[in-house]
mmCIF file of C-alpha atoms in Angstrom:
data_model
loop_
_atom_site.group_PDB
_atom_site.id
_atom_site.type_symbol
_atom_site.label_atom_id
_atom_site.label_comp_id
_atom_site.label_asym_id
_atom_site.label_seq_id
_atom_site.Cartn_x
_atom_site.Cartn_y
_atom_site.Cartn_z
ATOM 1 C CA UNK A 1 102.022 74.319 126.059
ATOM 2 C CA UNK A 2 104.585 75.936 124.475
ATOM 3 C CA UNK A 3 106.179 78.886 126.164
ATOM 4 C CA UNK A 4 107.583 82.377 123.768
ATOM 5 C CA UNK A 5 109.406 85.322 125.045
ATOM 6 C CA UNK A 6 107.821 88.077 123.142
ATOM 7 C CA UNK A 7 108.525 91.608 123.048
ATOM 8 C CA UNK A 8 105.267 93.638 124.799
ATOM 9 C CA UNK A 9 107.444 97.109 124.411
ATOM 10 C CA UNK A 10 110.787 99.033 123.337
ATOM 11 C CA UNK A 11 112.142 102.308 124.422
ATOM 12 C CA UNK A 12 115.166 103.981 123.518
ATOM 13 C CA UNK A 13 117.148 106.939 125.219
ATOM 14 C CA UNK A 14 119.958 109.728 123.688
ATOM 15 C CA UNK A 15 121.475 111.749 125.462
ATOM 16 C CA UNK A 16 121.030 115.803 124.207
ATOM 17 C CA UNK A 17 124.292 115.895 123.172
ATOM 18 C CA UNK A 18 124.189 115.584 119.421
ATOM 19 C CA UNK A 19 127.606 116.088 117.586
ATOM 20 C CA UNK A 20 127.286 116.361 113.769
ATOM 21 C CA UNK A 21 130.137 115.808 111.711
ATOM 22 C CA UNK A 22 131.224 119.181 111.321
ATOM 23 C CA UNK A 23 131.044 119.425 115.274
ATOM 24 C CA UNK A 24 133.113 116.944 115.681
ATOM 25 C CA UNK A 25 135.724 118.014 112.167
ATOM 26 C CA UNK A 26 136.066 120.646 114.593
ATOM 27 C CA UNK A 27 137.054 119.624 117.573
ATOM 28 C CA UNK A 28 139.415 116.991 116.337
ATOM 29 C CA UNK A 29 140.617 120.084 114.140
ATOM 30 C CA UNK A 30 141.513 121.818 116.976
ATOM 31 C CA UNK A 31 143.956 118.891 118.420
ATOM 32 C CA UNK A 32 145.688 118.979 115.051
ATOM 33 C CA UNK A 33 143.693 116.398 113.356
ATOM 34 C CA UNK A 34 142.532 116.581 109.972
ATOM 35 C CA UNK A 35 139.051 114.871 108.649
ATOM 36 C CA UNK A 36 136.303 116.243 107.402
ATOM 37 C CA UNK A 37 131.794 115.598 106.855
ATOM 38 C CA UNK A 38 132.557 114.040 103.130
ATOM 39 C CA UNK A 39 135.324 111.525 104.056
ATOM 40 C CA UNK A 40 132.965 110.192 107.361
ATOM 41 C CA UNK A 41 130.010 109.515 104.934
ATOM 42 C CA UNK A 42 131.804 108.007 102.582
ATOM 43 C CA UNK A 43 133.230 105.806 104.629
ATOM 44 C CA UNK A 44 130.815 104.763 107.469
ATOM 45 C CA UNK A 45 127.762 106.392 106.852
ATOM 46 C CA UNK A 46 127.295 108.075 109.874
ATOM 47 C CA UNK A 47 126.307 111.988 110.228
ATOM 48 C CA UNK A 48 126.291 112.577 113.945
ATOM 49 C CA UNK A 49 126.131 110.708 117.098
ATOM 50 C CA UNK A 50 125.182 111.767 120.672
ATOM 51 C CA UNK A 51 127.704 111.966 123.738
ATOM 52 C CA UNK A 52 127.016 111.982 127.133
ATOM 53 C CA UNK A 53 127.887 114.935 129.538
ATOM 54 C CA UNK A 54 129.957 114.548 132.797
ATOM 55 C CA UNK A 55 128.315 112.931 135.697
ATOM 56 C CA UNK A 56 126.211 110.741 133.000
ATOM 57 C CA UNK A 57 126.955 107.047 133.163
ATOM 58 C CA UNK A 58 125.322 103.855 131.571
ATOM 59 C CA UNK A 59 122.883 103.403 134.271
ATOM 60 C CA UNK A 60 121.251 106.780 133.315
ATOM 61 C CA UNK A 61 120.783 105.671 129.346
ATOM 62 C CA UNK A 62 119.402 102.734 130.766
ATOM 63 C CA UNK A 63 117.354 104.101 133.257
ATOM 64 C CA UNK A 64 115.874 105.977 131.212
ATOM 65 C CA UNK A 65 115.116 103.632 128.320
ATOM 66 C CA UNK A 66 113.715 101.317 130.100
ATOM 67 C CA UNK A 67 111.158 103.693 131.652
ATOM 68 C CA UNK A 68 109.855 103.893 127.848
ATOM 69 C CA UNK A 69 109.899 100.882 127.433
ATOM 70 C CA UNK A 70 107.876 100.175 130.376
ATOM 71 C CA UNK A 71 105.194 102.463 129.382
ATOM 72 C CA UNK A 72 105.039 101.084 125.839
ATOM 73 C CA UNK A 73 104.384 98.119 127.223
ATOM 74 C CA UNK A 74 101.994 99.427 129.869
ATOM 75 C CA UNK A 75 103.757 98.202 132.618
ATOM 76 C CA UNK A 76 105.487 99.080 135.916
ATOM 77 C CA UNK A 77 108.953 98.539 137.471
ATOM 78 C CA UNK A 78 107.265 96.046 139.887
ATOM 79 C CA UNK A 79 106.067 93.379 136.768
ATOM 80 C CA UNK A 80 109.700 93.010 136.026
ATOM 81 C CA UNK A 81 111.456 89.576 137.573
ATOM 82 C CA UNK A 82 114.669 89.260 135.462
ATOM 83 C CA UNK A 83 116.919 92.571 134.212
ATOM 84 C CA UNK A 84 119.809 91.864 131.695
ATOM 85 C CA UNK A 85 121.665 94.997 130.678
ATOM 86 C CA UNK A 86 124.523 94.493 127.973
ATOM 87 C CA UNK A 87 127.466 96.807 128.104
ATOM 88 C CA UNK A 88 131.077 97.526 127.546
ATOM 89 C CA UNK A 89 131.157 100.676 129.529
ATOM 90 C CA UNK A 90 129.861 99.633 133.111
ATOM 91 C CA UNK A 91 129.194 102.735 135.487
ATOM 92 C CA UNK A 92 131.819 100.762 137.776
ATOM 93 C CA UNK A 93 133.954 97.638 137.834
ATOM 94 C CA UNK A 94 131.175 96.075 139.633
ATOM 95 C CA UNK A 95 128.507 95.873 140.907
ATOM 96 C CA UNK A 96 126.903 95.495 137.999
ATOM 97 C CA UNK A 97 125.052 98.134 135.699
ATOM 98 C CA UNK A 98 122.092 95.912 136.195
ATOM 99 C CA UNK A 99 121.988 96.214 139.554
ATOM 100 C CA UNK A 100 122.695 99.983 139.688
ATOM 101 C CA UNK A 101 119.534 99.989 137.491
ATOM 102 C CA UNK A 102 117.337 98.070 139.643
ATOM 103 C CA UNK A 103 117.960 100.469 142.580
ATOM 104 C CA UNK A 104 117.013 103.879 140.157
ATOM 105 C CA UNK A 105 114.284 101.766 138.751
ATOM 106 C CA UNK A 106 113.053 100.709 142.477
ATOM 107 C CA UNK A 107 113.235 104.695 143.480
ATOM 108 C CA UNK A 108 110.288 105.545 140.670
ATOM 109 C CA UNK A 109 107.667 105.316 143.539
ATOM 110 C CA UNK A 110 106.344 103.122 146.437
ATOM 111 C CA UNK A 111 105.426 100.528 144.605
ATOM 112 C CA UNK A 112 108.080 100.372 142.560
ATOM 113 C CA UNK A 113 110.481 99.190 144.734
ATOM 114 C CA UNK A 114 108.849 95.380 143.782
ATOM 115 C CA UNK A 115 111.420 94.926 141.650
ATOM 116 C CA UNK A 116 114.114 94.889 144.503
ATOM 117 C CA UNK A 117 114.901 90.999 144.318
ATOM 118 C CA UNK A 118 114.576 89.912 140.910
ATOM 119 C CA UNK A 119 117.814 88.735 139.485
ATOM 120 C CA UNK A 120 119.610 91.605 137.354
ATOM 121 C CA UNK A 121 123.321 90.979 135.961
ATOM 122 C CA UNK A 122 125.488 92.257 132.952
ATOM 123 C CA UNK A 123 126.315 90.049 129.802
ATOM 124 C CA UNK A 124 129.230 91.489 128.245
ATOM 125 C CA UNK A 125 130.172 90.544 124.131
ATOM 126 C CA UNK A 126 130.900 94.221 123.417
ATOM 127 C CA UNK A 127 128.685 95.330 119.999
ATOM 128 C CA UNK A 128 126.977 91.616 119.992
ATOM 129 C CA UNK A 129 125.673 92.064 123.697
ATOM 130 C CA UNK A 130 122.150 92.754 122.790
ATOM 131 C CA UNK A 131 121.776 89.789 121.008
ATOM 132 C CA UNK A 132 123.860 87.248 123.691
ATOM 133 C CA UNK A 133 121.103 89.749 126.432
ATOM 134 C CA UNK A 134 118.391 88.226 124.657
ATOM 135 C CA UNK A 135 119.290 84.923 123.612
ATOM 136 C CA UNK A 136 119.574 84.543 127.407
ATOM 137 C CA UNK A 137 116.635 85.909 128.661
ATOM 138 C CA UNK A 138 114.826 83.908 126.031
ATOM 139 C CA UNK A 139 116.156 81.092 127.638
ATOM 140 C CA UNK A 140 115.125 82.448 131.278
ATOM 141 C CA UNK A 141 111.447 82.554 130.084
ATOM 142 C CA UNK A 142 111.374 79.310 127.839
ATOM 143 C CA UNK A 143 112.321 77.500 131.339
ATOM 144 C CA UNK A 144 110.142 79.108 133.463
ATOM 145 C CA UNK A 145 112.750 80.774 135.584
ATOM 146 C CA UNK A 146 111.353 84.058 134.680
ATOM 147 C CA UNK A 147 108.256 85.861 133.433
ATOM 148 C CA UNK A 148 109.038 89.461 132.205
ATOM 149 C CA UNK A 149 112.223 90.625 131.808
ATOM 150 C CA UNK A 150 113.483 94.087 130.706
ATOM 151 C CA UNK A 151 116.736 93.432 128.696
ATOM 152 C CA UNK A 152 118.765 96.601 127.759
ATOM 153 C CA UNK A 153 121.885 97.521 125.594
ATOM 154 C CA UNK A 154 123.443 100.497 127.364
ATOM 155 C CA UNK A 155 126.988 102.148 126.195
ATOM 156 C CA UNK A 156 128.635 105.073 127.197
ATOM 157 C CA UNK A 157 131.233 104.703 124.470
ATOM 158 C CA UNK A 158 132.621 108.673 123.755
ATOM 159 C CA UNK A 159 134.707 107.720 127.204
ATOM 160 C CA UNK A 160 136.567 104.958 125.502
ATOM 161 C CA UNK A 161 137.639 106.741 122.195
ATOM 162 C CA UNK A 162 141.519 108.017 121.053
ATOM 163 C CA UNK A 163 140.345 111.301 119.591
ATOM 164 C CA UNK A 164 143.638 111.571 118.389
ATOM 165 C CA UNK A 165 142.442 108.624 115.922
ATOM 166 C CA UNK A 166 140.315 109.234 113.391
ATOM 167 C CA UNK A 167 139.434 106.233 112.021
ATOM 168 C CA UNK A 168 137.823 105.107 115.118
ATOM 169 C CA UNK A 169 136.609 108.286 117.294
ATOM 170 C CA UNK A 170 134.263 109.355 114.340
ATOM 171 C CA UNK A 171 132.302 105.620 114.512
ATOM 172 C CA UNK A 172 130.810 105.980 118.213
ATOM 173 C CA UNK A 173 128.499 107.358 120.043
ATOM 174 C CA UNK A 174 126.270 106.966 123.508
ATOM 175 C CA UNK A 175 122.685 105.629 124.121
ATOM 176 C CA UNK A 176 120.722 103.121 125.536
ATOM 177 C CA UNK A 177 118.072 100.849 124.057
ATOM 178 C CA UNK A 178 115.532 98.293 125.904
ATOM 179 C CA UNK A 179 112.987 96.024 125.404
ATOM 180 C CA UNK A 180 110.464 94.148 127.777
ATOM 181 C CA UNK A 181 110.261 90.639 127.139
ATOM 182 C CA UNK A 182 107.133 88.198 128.469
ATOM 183 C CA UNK A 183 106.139 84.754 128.489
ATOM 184 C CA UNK A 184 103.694 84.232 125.884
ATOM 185 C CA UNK A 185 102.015 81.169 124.297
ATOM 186 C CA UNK A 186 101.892 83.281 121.185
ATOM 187 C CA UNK A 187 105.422 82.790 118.957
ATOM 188 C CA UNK A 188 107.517 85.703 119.650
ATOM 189 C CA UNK A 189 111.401 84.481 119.704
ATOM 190 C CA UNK A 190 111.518 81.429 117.195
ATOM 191 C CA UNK A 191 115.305 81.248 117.960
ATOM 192 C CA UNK A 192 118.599 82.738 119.063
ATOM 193 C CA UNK A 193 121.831 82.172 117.346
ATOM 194 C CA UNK A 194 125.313 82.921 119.037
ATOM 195 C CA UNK A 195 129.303 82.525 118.838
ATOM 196 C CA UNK A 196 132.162 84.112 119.467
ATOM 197 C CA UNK A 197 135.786 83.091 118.492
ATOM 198 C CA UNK A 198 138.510 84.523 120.842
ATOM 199 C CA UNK A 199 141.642 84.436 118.592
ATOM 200 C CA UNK A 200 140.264 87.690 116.961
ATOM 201 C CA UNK A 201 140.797 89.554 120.736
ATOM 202 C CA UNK A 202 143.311 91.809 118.793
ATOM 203 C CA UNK A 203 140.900 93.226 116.114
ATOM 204 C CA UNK A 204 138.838 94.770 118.231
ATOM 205 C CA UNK A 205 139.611 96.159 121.948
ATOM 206 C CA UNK A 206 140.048 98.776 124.600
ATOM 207 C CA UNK A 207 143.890 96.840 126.157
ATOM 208 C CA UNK A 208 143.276 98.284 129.783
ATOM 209 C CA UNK A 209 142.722 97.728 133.040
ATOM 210 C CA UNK A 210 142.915 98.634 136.921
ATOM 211 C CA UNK A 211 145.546 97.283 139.296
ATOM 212 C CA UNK A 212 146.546 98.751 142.711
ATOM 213 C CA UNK A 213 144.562 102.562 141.859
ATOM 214 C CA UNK A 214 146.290 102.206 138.159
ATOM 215 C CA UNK A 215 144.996 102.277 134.880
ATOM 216 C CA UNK A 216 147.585 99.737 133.381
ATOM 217 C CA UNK A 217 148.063 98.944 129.610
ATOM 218 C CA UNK A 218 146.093 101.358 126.557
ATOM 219 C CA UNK A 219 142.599 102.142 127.956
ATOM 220 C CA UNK A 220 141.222 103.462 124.484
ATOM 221 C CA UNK A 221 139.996 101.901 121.905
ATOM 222 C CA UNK A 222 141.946 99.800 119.014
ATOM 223 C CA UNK A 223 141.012 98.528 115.810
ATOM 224 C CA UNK A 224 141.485 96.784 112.534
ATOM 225 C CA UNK A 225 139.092 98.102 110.006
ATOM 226 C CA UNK A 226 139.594 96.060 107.428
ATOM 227 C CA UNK A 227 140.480 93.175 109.567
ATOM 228 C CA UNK A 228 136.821 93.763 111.425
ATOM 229 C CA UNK A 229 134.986 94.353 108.177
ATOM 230 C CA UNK A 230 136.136 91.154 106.625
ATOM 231 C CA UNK A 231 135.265 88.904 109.486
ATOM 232 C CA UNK A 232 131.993 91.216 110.355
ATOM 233 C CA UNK A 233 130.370 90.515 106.405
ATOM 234 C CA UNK A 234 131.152 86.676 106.785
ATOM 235 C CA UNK A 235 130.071 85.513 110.530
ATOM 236 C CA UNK A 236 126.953 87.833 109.706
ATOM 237 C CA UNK A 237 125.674 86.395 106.547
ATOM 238 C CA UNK A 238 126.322 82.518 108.596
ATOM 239 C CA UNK A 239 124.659 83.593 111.751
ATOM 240 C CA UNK A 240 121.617 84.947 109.326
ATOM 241 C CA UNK A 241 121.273 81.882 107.475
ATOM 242 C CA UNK A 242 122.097 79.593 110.770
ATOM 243 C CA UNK A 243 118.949 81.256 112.785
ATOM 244 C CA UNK A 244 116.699 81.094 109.901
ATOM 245 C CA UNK A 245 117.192 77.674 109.551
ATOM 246 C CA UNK A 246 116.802 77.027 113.026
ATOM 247 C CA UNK A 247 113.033 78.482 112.735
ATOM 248 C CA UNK A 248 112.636 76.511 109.402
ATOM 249 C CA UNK A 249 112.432 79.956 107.882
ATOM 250 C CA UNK A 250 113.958 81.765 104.493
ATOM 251 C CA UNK A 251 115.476 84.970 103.966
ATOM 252 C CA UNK A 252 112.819 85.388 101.246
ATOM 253 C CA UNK A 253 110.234 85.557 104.292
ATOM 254 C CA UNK A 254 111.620 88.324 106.337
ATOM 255 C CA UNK A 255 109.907 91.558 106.758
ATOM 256 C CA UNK A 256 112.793 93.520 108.723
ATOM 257 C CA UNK A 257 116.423 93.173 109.207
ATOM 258 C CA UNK A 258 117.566 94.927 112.380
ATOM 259 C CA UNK A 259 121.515 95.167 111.949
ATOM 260 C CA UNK A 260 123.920 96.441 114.524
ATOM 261 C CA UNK A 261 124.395 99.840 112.736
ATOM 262 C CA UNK A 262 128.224 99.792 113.198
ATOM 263 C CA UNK A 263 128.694 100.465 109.059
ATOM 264 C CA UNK A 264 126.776 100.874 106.553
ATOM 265 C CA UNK A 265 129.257 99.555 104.100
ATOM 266 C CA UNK A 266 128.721 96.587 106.670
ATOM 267 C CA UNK A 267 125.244 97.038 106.323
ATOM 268 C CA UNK A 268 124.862 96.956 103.366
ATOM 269 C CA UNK A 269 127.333 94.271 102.414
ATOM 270 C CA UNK A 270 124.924 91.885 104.884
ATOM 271 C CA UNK A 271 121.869 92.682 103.054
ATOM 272 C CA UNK A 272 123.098 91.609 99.908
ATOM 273 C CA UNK A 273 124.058 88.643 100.880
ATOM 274 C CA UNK A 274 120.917 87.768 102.423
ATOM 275 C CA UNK A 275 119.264 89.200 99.043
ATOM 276 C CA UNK A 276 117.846 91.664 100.890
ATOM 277 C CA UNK A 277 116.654 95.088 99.819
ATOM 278 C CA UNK A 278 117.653 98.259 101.866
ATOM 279 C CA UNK A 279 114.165 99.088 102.009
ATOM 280 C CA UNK A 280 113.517 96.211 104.207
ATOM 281 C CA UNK A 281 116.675 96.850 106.696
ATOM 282 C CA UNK A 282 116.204 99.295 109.613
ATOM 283 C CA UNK A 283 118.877 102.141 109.724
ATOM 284 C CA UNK A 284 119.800 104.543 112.388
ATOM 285 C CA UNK A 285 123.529 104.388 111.776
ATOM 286 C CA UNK A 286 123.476 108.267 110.159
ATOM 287 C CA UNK A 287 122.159 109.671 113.141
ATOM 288 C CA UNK A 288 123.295 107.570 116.224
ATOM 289 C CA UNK A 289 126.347 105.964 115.019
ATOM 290 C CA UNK A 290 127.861 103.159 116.909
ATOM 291 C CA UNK A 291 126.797 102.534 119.513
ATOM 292 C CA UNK A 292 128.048 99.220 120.526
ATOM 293 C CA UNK A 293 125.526 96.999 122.707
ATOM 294 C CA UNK A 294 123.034 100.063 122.526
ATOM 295 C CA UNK A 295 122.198 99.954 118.473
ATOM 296 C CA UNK A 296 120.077 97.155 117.732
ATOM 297 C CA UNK A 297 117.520 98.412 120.449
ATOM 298 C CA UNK A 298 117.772 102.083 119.592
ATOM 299 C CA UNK A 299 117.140 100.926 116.004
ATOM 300 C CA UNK A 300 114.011 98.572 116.506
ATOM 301 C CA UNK A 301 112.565 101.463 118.789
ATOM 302 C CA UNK A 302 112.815 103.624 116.075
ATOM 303 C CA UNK A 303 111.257 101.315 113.815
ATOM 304 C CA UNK A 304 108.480 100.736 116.216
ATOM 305 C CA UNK A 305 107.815 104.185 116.687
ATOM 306 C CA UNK A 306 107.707 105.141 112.790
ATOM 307 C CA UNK A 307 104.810 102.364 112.337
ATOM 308 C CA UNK A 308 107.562 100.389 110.178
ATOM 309 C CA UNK A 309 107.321 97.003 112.333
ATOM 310 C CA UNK A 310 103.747 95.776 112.460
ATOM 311 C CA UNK A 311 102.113 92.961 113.890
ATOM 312 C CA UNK A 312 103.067 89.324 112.742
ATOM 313 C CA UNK A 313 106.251 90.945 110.917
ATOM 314 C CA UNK A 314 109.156 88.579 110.793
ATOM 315 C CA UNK A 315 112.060 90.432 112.027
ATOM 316 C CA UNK A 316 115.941 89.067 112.208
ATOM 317 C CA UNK A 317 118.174 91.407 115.123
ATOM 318 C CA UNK A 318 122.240 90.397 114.073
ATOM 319 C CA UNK A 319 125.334 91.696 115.624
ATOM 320 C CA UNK A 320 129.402 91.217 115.648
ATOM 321 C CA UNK A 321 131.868 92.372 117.846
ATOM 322 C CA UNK A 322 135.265 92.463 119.712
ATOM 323 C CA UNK A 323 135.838 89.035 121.434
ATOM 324 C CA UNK A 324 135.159 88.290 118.530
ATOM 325 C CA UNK A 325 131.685 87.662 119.408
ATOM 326 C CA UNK A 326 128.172 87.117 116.968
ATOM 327 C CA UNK A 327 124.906 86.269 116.396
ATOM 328 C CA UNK A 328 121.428 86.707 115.679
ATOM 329 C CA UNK A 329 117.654 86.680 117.002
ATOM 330 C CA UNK A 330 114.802 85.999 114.498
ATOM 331 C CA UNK A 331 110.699 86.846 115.944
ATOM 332 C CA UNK A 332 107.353 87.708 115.194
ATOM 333 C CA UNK A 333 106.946 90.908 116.191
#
């Protein structure tokens, strides 16, 4: 018998925080920084995004994600045997958000606390995580080495950001996104697709770290626009095409493209390549932003939770990021 991972549930999380663009014209105004709600649109398509507050770290996006996603799935913290949370923005330099999870998540109530001994670990390919998060849990399940797995994209990214920079502290924002995953001899994943390509390290990156109690090097963000949005249209059309063929599949057949809502010039760029009309690609991007690891589940919860995605849908997840890392998942939802 064939074995599928297939998604049983999604939840997303936000924290209250909403900034609109004129929130945010203003606070950048007030550090001597000009930009304003037209030239944001225009450009990225975004209209606010959420950030956390202090004392609020990845764990508690997650957390609190994945307790929706549990219940759309009707299950509990104790039917989970594999967690896989992507991030960039880990609540510490280890351990691992995953496991920091798994402790909250084994706190929910007696029974609960089941969950202590599955595996849990952090994949980390920056705004592609969510895909490399699956692609590897898919994996897990195919080979038997796990049966239900909550996999989550978590970011906390309004801590990374030069707000002294507008062309990159108006493209991010926080939240957390999370799916439950179980083995299945119904098709859910047909197939994964992913890459990455390190001489790009420079487009994209926060160039920081700790040594000896120091922060050493730049530890905001960087990045080449147009250097990312070249490279970003390109490795997403291939990785499309590469994990449709994989499946035996066309673009013509797709229901729902779930993008990492980085752009939408990106976006959009991506869709009509693929021939795709907007109408069948899932945007959040106006009202979340980027959110790194945390966008393609915070989209396809919305989507659930609209009534877009039905049953038996054909849905394609894609993402790029810094490393430069890529790739795609294509499933029946």
């Amino acid at each position: 018998m064939t074995v599928y991972a297939r998604i049983i549930g999604t939840g997303s999380f936000l924290p209250p925080h909403r900034l609109s663009n004129a929130d945010l014209v203003a606070r950048l105004a007030a550090d001597g920084v000009e930009s304003s709600d037209e030239w944001i649109v225009e450009r990225t398509g975004i209209g606010a995004r959420h950030f956390v507050a202090d004392g609020v770290y990845s764990s508690d996006l997650a957390f609190e994600a994945c307790k929706n996603a549990l219940q759309a799935a009707g299950k509990r913290p104790q039917d989970i045997d594999l967690i896989i949370v992507a991030t960039s923005t880990p609540d510490m330099v280890f351990p691992s958000t995953a496991c920091i999870l798994q402790h909250k998540l084994a706190q929910l109530d007696a029974d609960a606390a089941g969950i202590a001994g599955a595996p849990a670990f952090d994949v980390q390919a920056v705004c592609a995580g969510f895909i490399y998060a699956m692609s590897v849990a898919d994996a897990m399940i195919r080979a038997g080495n796990a049966h239900r797995a909550l996999v989550v994209g978590a970011e906390v990214f309004s801590r990374l950001l030069d707000f002294k920079d507008r062309t990159t502290c108006v493209l991010f924002g926080d939240g957390a996104g999370a799916v439950v995953l179980e083995a299945s001899d119904t098709p859910g994943i047909l197939a994964t697709d992913i890459h990455a390509d390190g001489k790009h390290v420079g487009l994209l990156c926060v160039p920081g770290h700790v040594q000896n109690g120091q922060i050493l090097g730049d530890p905001v963000l960087k990045m080449d626009g147009q250097g990312v949005f070249k490279l970003a249209v390109g490795v997403l059309e291939g990785t499309a095409r590469a994990v449709l063929d994989k499946a035996g599949l066309s673009e013509a057949e797709l229901d729902w493209l779930v993008p990492h809502q980085a752009n939408i010039r990106i976006i959009q760029s991506t869709a009509k390549k693929l021939k795709l009309p907007m109408e069948k690609v899932m945007l959040t991007v106006a009202e979340h932003g980027n959110t790194s690891a945390a966008s393609i589940p915070l989209a396809l919860d919305a989507g659930v939770r609209a009534g877009k995605l039905q049953p038996g849908q054909l849905v394609m997840l894609e993402g790029v990021g810094g490393g430069f890392a890529w790739g795609s998942v294509l499933f029946r939802y």
